[in-house]
C-alpha positions as a Markdown table, in Angstrom:
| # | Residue | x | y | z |
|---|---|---|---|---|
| 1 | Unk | 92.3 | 42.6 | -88.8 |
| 2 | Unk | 89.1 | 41.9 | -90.5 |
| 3 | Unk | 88.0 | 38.5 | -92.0 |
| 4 | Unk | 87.8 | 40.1 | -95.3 |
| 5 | Unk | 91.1 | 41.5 | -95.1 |
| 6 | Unk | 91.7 | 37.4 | -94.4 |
| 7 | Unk | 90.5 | 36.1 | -97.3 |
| 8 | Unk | 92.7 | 33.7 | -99.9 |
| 9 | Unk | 92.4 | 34.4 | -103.8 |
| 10 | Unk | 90.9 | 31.9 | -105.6 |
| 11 | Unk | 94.5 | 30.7 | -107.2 |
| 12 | Unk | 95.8 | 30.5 | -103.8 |
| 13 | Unk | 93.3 | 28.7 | -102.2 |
| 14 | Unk | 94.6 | 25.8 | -105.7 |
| 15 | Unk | 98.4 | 26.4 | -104.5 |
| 16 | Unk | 97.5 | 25.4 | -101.2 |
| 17 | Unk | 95.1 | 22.5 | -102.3 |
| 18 | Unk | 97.9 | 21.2 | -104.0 |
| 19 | Unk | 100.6 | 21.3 | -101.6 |
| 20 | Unk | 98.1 | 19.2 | -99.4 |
| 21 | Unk | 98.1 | 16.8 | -101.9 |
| 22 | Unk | 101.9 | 16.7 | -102.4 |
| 23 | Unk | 102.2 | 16.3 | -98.6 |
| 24 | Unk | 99.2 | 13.6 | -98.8 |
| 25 | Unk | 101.0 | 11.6 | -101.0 |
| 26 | Unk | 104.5 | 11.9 | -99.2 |
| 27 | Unk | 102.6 | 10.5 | -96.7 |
| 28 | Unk | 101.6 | 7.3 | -98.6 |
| 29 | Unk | 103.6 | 4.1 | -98.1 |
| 30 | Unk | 106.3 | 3.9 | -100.9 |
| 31 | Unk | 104.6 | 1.4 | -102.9 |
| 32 | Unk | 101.3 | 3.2 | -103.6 |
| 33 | Unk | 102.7 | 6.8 | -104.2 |
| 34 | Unk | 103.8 | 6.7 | -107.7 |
| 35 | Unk | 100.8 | 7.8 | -109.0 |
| 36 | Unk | 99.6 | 10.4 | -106.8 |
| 37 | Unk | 103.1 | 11.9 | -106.7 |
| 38 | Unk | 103.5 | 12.2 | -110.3 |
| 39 | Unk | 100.0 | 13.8 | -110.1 |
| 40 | Unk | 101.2 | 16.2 | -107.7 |
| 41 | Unk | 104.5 | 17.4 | -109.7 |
| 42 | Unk | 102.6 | 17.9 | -113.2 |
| 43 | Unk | 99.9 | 20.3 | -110.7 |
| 44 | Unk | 103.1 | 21.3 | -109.2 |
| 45 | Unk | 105.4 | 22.4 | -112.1 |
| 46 | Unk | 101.5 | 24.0 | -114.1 |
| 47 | Unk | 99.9 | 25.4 | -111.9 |
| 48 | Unk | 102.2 | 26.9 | -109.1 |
| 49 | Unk | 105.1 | 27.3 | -111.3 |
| 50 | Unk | 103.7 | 28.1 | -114.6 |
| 51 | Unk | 101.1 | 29.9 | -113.7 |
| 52 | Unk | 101.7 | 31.4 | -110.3 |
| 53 | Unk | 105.4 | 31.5 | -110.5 |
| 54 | Unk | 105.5 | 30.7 | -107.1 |
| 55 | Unk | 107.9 | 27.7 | -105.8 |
| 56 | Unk | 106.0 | 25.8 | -103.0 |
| 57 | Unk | 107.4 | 22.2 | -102.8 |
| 58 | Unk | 105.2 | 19.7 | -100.7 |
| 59 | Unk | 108.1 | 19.1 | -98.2 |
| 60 | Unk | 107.9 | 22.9 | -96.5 |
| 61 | Unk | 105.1 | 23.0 | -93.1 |
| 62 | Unk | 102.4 | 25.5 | -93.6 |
| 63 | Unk | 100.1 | 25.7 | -91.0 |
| 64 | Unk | 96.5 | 26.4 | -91.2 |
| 65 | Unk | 94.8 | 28.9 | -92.6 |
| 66 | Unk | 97.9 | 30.6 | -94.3 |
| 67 | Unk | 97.2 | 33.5 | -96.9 |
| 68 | Unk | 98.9 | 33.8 | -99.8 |
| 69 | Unk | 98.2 | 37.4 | -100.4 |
| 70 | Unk | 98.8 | 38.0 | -104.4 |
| 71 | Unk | 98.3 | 34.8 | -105.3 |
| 72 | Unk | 101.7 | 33.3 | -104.6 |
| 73 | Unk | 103.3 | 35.4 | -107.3 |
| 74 | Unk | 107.0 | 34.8 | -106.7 |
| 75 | Unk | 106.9 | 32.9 | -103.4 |
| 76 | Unk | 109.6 | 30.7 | -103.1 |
| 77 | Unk | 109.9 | 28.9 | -100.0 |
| 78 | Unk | 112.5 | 26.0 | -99.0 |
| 79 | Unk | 111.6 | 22.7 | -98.9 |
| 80 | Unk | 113.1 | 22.9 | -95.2 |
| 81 | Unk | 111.0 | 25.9 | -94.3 |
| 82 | Unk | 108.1 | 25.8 | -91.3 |
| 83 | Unk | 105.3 | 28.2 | -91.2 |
| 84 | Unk | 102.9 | 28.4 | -88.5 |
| 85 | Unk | 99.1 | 29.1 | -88.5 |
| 86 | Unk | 97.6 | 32.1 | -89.9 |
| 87 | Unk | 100.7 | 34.0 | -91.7 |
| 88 | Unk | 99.7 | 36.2 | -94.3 |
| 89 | Unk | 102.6 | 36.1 | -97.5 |
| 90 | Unk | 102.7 | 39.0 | -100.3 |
| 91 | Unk | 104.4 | 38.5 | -103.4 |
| 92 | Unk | 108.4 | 38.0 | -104.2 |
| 93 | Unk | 109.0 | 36.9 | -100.7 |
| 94 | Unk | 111.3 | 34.3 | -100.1 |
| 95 | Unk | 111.8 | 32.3 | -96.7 |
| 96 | Unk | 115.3 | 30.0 | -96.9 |
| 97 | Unk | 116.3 | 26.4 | -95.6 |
| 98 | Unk | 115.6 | 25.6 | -92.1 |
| 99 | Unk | 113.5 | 28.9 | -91.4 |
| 100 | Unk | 110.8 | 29.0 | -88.7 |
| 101 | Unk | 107.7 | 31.0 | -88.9 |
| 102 | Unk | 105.9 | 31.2 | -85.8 |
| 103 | Unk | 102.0 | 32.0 | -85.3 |
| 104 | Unk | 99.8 | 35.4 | -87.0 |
| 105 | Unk | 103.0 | 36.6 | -88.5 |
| 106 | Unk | 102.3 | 39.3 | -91.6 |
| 107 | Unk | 105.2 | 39.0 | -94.2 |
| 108 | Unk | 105.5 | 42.3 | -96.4 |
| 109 | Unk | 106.0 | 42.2 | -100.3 |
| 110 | Unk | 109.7 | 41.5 | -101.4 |
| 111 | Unk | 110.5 | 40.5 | -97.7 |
| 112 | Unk | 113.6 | 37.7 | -97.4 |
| 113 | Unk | 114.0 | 35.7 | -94.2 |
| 114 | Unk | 117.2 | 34.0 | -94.5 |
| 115 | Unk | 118.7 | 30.5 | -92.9 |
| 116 | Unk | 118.0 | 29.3 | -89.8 |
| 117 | Unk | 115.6 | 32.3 | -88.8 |
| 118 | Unk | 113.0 | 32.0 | -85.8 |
| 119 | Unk | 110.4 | 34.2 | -86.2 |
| 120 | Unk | 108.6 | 34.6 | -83.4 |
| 121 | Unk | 104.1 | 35.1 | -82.8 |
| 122 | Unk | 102.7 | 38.1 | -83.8 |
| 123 | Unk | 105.6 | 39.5 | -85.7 |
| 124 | Unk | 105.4 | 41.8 | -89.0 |
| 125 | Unk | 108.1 | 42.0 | -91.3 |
| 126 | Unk | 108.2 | 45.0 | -93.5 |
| 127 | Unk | 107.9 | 45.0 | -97.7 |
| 128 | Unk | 111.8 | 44.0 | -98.8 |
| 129 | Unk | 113.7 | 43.7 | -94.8 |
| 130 | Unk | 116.0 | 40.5 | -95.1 |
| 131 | Unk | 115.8 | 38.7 | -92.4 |
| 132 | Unk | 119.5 | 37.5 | -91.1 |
| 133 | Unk | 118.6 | 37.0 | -87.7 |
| 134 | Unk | 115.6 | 35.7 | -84.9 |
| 135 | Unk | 112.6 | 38.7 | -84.4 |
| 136 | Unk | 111.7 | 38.2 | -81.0 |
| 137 | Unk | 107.3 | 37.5 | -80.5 |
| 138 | Unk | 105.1 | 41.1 | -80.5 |
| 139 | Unk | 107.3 | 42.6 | -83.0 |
| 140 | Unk | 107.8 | 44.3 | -86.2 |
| 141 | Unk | 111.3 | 43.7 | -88.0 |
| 142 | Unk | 112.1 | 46.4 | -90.9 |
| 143 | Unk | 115.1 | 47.3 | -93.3 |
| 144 | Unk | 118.3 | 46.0 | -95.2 |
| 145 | Unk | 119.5 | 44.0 | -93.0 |
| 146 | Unk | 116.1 | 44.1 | -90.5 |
| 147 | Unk | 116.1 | 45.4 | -87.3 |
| 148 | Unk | 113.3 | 45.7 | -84.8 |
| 149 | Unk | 111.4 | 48.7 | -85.1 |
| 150 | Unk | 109.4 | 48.0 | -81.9 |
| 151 | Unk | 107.6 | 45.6 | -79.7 |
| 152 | Unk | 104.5 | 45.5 | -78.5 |
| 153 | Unk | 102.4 | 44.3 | -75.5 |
| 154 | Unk | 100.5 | 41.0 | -76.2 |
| 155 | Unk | 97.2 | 42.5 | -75.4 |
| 156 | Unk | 97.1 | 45.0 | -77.7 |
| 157 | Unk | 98.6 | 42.7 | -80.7 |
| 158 | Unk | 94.9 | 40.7 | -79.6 |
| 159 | Unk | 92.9 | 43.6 | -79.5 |
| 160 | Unk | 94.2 | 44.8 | -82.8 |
| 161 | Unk | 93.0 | 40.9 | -84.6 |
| 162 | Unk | 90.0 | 41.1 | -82.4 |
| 163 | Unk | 89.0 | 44.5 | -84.0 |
């Protein structure tokens, strides 16, 4: 994968920015995060849900460097849901309650992962599969409901980034 190919449009790179905040002021002592949570919700409710129509609350993990492919158009991820490092999202996917993403996972357009998924490292999920049960690391998960299509060696899933 190249770095270009890695690169977050300029509405997602906000989303993100604002989920940071939302999880900054979670983080805040009760007293002193009136303000900066009802600063988060009106960013919140314009910008991601207005404008992306994406549904991103501040209580879901995301890991570093995640890419939100489209621009979070339709996203909608639980407010139970943890995402590892480096997943790439397209649009109009939806991960449920209580989900786990691992590490360098590619999520195809319209893709569903349902409840109480674990998705392993390295695993790519085709455009629309729904998700209804674990995808083991190294491999790609396709279809209605999704199966595994194949797995593959962990060296060549790191050759294949390196390039």
């Amino acid at each position: 994968m190249t770095t270009q190919a890695r690169q977050n449009p300029a509405i997602s790179v906000v989303i993100l920015a604002i989920h940071a905040f939302g999880r900054w002021a979670l983080s805040r002592p009760l007293y002193m995060r009136g303000m900066a949570w009802a600063a988060y919700r009106s960013m919140d409710l314009v910008v991601v849900k207005l404008i992306a129509g994406a549904d991103i609350p501040a209580t879901c993990v995301l890991g570093s460097n995640v890419i939100l492919a489209h621009g979070g158009k339709g996203v909608v991820l639980s407010d139970e849901a943890n995402l590892g490092d480096r997943v790439t999202i397209y649009h109009q996917v939806t991960v449920a309650r209580h989900a786990q993403i691992g590490n360098d996972v590619w999520i195809g357009p319209g893709a569903r992962i349902l409840e109480n998924v674990t998705v392993g490292d390295w695993v790519k999920i085709g455009a629309n599969a729904v998700v209804n049960s674990d995808v083991p690391a190294h491999s790609t998960a396709v279809g209605v409901p999704a199966r595994i299509l194949k797995r593959e060696s962990h060296e060549r899933s790191v050759k294949r980034v390196a390039e």
